[in-house]
PDB file of C-alpha atoms in Angstrom:
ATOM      1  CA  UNK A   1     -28.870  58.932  75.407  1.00 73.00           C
ATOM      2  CA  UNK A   2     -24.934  59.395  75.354  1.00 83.00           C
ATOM      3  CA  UNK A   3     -24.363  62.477  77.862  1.00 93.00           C
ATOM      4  CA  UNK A   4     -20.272  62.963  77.286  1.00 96.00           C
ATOM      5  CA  UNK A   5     -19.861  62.739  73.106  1.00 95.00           C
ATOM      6  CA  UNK A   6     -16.506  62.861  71.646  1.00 96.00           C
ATOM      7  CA  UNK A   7     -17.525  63.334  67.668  1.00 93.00           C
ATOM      8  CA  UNK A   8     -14.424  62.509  66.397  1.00 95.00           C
ATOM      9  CA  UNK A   9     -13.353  58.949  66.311  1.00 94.00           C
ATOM     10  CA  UNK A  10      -9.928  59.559  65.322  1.00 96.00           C
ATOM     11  CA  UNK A  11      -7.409  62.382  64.833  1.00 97.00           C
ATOM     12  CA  UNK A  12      -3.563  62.449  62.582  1.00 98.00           C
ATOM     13  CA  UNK A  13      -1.353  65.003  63.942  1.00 98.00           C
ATOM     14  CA  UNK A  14       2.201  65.435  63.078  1.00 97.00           C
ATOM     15  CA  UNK A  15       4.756  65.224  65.608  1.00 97.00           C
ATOM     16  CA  UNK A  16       5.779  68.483  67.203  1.00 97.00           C
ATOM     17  CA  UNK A  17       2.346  69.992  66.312  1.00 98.00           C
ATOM     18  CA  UNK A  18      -1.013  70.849  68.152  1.00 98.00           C
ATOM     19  CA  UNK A  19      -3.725  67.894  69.082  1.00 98.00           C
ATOM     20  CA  UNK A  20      -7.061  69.824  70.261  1.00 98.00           C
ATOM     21  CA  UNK A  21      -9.535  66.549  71.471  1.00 98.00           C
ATOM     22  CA  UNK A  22     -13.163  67.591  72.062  1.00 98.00           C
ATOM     23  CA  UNK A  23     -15.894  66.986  74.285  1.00 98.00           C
ATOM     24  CA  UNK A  24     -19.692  67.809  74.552  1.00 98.00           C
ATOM     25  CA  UNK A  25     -21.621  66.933  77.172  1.00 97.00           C
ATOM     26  CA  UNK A  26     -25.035  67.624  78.177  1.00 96.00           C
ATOM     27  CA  UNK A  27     -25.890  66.625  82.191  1.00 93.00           C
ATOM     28  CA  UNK A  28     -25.703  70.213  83.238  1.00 93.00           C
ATOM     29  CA  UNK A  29     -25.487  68.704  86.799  1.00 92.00           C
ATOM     30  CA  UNK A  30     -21.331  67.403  86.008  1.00 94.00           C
ATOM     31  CA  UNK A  31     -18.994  69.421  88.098  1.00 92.00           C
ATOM     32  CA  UNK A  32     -15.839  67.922  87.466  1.00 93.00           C
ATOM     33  CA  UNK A  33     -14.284  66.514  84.076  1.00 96.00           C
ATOM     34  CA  UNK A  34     -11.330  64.477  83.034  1.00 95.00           C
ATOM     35  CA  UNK A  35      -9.457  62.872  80.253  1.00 97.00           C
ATOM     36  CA  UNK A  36      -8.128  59.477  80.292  1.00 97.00           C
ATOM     37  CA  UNK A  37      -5.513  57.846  78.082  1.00 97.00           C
ATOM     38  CA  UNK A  38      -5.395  54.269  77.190  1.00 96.00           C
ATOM     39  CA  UNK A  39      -3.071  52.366  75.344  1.00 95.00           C
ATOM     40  CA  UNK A  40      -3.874  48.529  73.663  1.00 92.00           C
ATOM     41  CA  UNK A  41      -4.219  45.785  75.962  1.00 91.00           C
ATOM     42  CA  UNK A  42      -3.826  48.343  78.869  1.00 94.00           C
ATOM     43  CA  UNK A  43      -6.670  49.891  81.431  1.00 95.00           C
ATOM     44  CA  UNK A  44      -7.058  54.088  81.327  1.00 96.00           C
ATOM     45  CA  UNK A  45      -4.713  56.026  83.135  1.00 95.00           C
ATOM     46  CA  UNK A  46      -5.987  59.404  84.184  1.00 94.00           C
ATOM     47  CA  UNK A  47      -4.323  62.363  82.195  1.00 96.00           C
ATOM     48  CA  UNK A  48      -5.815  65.815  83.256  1.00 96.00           C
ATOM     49  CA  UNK A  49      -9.252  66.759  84.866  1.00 95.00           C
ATOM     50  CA  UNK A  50     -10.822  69.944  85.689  1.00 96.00           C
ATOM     51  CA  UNK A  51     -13.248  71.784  87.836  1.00 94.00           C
ATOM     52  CA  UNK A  52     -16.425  73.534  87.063  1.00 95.00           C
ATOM     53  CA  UNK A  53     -15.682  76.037  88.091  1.00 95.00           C
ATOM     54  CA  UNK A  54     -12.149  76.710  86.628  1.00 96.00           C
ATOM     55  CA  UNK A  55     -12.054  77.777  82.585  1.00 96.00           C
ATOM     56  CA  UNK A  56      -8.350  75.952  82.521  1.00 98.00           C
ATOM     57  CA  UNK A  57      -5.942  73.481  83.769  1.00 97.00           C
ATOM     58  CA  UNK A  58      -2.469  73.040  82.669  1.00 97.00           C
ATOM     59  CA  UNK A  59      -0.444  70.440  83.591  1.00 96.00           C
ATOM     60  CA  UNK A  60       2.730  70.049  81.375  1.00 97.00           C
ATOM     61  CA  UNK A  61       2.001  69.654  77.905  1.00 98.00           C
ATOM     62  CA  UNK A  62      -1.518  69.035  78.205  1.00 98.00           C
ATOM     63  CA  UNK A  63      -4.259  71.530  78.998  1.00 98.00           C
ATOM     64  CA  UNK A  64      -7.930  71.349  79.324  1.00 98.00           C
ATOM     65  CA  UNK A  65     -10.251  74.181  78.289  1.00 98.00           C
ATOM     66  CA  UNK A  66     -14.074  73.935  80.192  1.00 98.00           C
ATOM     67  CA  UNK A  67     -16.784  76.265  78.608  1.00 97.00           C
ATOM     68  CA  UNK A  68     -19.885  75.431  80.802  1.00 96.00           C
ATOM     69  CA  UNK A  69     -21.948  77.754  78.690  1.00 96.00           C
ATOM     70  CA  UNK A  70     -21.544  75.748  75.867  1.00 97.00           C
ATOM     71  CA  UNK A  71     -20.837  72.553  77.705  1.00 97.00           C
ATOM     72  CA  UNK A  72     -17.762  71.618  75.569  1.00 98.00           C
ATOM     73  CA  UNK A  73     -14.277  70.801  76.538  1.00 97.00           C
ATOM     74  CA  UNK A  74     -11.429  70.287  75.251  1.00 98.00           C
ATOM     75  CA  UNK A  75      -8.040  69.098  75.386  1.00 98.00           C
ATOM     76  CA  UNK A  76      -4.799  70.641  74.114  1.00 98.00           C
ATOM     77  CA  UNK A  77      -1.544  68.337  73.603  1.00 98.00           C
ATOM     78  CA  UNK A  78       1.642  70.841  72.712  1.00 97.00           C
ATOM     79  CA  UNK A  79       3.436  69.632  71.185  1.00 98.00           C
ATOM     80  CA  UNK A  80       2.612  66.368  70.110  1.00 98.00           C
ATOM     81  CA  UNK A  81       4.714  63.948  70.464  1.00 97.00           C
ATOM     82  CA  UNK A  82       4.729  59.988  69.116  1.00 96.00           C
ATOM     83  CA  UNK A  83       4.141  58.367  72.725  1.00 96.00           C
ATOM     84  CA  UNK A  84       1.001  60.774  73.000  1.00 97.00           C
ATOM     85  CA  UNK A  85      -0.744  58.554  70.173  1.00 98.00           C
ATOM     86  CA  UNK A  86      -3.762  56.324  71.922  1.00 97.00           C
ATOM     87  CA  UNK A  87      -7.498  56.487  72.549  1.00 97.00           C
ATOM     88  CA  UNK A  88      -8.155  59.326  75.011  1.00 98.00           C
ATOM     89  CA  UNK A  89     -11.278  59.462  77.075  1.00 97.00           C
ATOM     90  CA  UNK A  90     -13.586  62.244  78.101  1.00 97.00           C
ATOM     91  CA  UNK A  91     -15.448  62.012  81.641  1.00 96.00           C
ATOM     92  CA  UNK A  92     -17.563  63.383  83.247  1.00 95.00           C
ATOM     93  CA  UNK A  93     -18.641  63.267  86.960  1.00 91.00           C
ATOM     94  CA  UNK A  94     -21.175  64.774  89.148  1.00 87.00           C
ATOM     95  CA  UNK A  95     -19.217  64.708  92.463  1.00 80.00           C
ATOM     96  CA  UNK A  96     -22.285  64.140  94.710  1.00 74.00           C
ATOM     97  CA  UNK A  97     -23.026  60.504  93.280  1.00 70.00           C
ATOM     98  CA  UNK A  98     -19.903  58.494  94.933  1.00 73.00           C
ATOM     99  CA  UNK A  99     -18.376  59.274  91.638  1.00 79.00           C
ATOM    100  CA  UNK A 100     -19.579  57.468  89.420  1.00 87.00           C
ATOM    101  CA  UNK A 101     -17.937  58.570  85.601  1.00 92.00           C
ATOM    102  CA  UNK A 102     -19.842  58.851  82.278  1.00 94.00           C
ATOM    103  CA  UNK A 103     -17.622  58.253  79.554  1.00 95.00           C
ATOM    104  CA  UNK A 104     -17.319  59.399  76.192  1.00 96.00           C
ATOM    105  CA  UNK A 105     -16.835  57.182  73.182  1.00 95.00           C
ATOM    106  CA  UNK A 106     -12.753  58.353  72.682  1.00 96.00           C
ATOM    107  CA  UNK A 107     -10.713  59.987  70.187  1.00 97.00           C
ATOM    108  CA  UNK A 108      -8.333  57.554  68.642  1.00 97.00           C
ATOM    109  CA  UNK A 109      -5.475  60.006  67.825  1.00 98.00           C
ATOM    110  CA  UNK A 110      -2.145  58.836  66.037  1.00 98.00           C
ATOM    111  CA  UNK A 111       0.943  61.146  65.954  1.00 97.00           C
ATOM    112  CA  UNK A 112       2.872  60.692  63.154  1.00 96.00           C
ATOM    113  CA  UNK A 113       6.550  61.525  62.483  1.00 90.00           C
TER     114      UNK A 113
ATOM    115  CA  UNK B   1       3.312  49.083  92.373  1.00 57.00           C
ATOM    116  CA  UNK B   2       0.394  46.863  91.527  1.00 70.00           C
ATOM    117  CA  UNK B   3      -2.304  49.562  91.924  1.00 92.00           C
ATOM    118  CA  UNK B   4      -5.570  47.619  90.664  1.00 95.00           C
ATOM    119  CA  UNK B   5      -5.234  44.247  89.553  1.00 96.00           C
ATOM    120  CA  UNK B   6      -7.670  42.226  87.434  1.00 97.00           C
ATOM    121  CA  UNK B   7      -7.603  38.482  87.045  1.00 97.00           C
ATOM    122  CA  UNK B   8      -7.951  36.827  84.857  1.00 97.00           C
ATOM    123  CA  UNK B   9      -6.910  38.791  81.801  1.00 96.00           C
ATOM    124  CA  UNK B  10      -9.202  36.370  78.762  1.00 96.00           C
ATOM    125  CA  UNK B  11     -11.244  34.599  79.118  1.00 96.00           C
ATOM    126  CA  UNK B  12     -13.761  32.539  76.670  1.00 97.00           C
ATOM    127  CA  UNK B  13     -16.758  30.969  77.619  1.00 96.00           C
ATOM    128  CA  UNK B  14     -19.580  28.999  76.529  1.00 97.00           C
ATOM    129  CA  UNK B  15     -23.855  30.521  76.353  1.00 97.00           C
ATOM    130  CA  UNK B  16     -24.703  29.801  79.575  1.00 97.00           C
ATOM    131  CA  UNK B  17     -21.623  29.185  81.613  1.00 97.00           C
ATOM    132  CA  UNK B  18     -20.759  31.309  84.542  1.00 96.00           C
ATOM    133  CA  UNK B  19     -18.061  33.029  85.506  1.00 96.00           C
ATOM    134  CA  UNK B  20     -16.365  35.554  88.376  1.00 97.00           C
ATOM    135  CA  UNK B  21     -13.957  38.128  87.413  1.00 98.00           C
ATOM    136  CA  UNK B  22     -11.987  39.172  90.385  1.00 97.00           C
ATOM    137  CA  UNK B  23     -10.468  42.241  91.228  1.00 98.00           C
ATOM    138  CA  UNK B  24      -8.171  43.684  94.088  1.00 97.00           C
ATOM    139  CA  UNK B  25      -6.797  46.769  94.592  1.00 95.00           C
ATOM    140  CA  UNK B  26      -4.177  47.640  97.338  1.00 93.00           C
ATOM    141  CA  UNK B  27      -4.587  52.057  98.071  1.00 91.00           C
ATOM    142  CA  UNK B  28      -6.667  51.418 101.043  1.00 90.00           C
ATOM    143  CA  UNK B  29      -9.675  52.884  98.463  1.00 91.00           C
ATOM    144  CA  UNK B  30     -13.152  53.106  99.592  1.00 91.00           C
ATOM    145  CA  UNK B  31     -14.974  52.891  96.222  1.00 92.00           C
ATOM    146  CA  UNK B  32     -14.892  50.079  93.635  1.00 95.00           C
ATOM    147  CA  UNK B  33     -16.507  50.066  89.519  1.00 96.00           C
ATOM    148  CA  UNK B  34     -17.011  47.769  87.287  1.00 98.00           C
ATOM    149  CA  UNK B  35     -17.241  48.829  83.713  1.00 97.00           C
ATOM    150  CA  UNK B  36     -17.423  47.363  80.081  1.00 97.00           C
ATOM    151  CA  UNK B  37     -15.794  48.357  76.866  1.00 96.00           C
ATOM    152  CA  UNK B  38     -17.690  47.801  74.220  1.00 94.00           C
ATOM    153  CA  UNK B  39     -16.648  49.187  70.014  1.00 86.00           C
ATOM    154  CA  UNK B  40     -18.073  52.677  69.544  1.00 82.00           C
ATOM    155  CA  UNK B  41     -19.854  52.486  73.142  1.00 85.00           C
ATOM    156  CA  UNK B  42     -17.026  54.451  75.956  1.00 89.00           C
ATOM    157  CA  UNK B  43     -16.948  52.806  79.130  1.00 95.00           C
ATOM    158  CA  UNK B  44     -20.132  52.025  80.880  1.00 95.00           C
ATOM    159  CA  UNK B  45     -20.332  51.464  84.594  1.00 95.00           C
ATOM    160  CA  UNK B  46     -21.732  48.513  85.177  1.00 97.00           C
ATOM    161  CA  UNK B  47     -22.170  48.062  88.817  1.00 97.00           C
ATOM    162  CA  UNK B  48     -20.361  50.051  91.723  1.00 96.00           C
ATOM    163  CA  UNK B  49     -19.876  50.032  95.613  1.00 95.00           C
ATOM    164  CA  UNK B  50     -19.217  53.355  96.999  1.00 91.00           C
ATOM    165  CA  UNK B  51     -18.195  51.634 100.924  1.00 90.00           C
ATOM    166  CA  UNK B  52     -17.586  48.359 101.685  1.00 90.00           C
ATOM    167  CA  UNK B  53     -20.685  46.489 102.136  1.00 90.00           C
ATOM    168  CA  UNK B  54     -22.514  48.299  99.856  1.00 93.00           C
ATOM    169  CA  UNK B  55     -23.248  47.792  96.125  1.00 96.00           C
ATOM    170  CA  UNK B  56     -25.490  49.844  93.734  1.00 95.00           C
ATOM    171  CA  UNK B  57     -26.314  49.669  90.109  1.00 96.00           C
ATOM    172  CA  UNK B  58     -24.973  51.423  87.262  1.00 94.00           C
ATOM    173  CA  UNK B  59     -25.815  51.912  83.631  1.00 92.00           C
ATOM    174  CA  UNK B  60     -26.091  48.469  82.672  1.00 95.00           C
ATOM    175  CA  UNK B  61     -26.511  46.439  85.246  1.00 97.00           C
ATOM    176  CA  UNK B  62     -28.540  43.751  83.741  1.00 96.00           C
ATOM    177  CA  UNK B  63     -26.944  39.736  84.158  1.00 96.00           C
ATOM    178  CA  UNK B  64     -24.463  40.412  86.354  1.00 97.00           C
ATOM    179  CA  UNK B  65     -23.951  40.616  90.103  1.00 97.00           C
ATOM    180  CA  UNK B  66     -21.137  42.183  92.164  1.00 97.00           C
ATOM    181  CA  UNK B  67     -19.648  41.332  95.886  1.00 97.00           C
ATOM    182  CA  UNK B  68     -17.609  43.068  97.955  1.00 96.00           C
ATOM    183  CA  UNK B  69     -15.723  40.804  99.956  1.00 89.00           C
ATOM    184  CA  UNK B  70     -13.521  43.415 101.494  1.00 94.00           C
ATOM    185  CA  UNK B  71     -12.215  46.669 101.292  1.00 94.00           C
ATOM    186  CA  UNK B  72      -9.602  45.578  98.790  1.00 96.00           C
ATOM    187  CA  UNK B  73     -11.575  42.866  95.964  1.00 97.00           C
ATOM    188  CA  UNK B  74     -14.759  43.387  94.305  1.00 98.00           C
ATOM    189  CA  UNK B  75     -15.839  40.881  92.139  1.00 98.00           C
ATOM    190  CA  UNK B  76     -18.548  40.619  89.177  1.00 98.00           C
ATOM    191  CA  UNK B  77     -20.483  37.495  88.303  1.00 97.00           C
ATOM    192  CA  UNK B  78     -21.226  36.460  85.577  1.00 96.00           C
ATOM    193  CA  UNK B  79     -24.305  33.783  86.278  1.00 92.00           C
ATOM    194  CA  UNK B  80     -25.212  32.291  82.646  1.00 96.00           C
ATOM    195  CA  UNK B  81     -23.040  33.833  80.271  1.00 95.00           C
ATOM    196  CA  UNK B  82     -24.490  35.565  76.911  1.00 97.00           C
ATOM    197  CA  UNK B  83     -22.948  36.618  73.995  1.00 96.00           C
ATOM    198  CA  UNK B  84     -23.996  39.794  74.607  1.00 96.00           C
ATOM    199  CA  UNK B  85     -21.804  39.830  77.402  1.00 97.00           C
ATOM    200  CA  UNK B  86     -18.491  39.617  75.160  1.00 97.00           C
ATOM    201  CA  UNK B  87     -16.415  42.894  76.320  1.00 97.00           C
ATOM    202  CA  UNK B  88     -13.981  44.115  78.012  1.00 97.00           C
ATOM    203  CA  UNK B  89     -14.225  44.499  81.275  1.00 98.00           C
ATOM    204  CA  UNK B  90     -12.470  46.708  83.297  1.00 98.00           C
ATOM    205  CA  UNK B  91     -12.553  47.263  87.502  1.00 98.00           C
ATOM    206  CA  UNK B  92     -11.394  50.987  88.874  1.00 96.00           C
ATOM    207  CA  UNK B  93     -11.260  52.508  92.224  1.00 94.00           C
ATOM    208  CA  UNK B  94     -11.498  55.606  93.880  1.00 90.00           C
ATOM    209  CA  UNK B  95      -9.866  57.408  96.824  1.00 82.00           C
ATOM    210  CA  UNK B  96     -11.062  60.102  98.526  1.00 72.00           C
ATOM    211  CA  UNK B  97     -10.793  63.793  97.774  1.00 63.00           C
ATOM    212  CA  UNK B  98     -12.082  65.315  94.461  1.00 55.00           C
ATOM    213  CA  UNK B  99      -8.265  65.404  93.679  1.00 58.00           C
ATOM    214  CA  UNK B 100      -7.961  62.039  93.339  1.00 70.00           C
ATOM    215  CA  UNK B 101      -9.061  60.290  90.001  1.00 85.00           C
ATOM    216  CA  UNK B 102     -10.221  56.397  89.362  1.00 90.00           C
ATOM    217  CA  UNK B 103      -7.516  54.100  89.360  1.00 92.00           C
ATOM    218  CA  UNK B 104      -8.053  51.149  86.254  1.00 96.00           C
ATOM    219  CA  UNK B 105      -6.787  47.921  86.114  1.00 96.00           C
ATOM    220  CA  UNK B 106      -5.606  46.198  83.213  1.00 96.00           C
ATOM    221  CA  UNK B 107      -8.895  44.957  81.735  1.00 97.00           C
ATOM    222  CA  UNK B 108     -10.594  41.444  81.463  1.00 97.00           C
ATOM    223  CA  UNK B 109     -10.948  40.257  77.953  1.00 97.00           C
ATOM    224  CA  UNK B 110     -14.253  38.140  77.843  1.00 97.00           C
ATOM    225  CA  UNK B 111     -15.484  36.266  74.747  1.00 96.00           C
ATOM    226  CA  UNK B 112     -18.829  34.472  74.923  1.00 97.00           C
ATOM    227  CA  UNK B 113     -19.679  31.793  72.055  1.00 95.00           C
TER     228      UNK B 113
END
């Protein structure tokens, strides 16, 4: 039973251009969310992460939309740029169990020139 | 800056050999994961310790066991290795404060024949 899905396995965007990743989940008890980014050969690095109760986080060039009514999120890259390409992650956490993240599958996503 | 550190980084064993993957990190963090990386399967948590001198269970904790030697390294054991086993494995810790994402090392790439 996969709680955090990311339905897209991969994503081409062209350099300078918007990348929207998305996320469903469907443990309505996850009050906090985040994205990862991980490179080949390398462990995730933590990228963005939201509250639930926040509708938006900005932080640079990346911003994370939450819609707990539909239990989506998603993540906006503007704009694009080459070093953004990798596998990003979608977590999710609820922050009362000594948190503990449920992962998505990732988004491969590839920015090309 | 070492952060969390993983050793080793491959690793290939035989069915039924054992095995400890160590991991230290050095940000004074309370909490400690283990999780694997498996194709089309996220991250999965495979075994946690949310103080030192405790240890719980994840997702999938089945054939391994974990110690907590210290505050700093967390190990996972690996006590007949299966093929099923063959992942990467990745360690992460946690400070306090809901600010404060999971920290990963670099990943331990484990092949089983």
């Amino acid at each position: 039973d996969q709680q955090v899905k990311q339905n897209s396995p991969s994503l081409s965007v062209q350099e300078g251009r918007i990348s929207i990743l998305n996320c469903d989940y469907t443990n309505s008890m996850f009050d906090y969310f985040l994205w990862y980014k991980k490179y080949p050969a390398e462990g995730p690095t933590f990228l963005i992460s939201i509250s639930s109760i926040k509708d938006k986080n900005e932080d640079g060039r990346f911003t994370v939309f939450l819609n707990k009514s539909a239990k989506h999120l998603s993540l906006h890259i503007v704009p694009s740029q080459p070093g953004d390409s990798a596998v990003y992650f979608c977590a999710a956490e609820n922050t009362g169990t000594a948190s503990k993240l449920t992962f998505g599958t990732g988004t491969r996503l590839q920015v090309t020139l | 800056n070492a952060g969390v550190t993983q050793t080793p980084k491959f690793q290939v064993l035989k069915t039924g050999q054992s095995m400890t993957l160590q991991c230290a990190q050095d940000m004074n963090h309370n909490s400690m994961y283990w999780y694997r990386q498996d194709p089309g399967m996220g991250l999965r948590l495979i075994y946690y310790s949310a103080s030192e001198g405790t240890t719980d269970k994840g997702e999938v904790p089945n054939g391994y066991n974990v110690s907590r030697l210290n505050k700093r390294e967390f190990s996972l054991r690996l006590e007949s290795a299966a093929p099923s086993q063959t992942s990467v494995y990745f360690c992460a810790s946690f400070g306090q404060g809901i600010s404060q994402p999971q920290h990963f090392g670099d990943g331990t790439r484990l092949s089983i024949l």
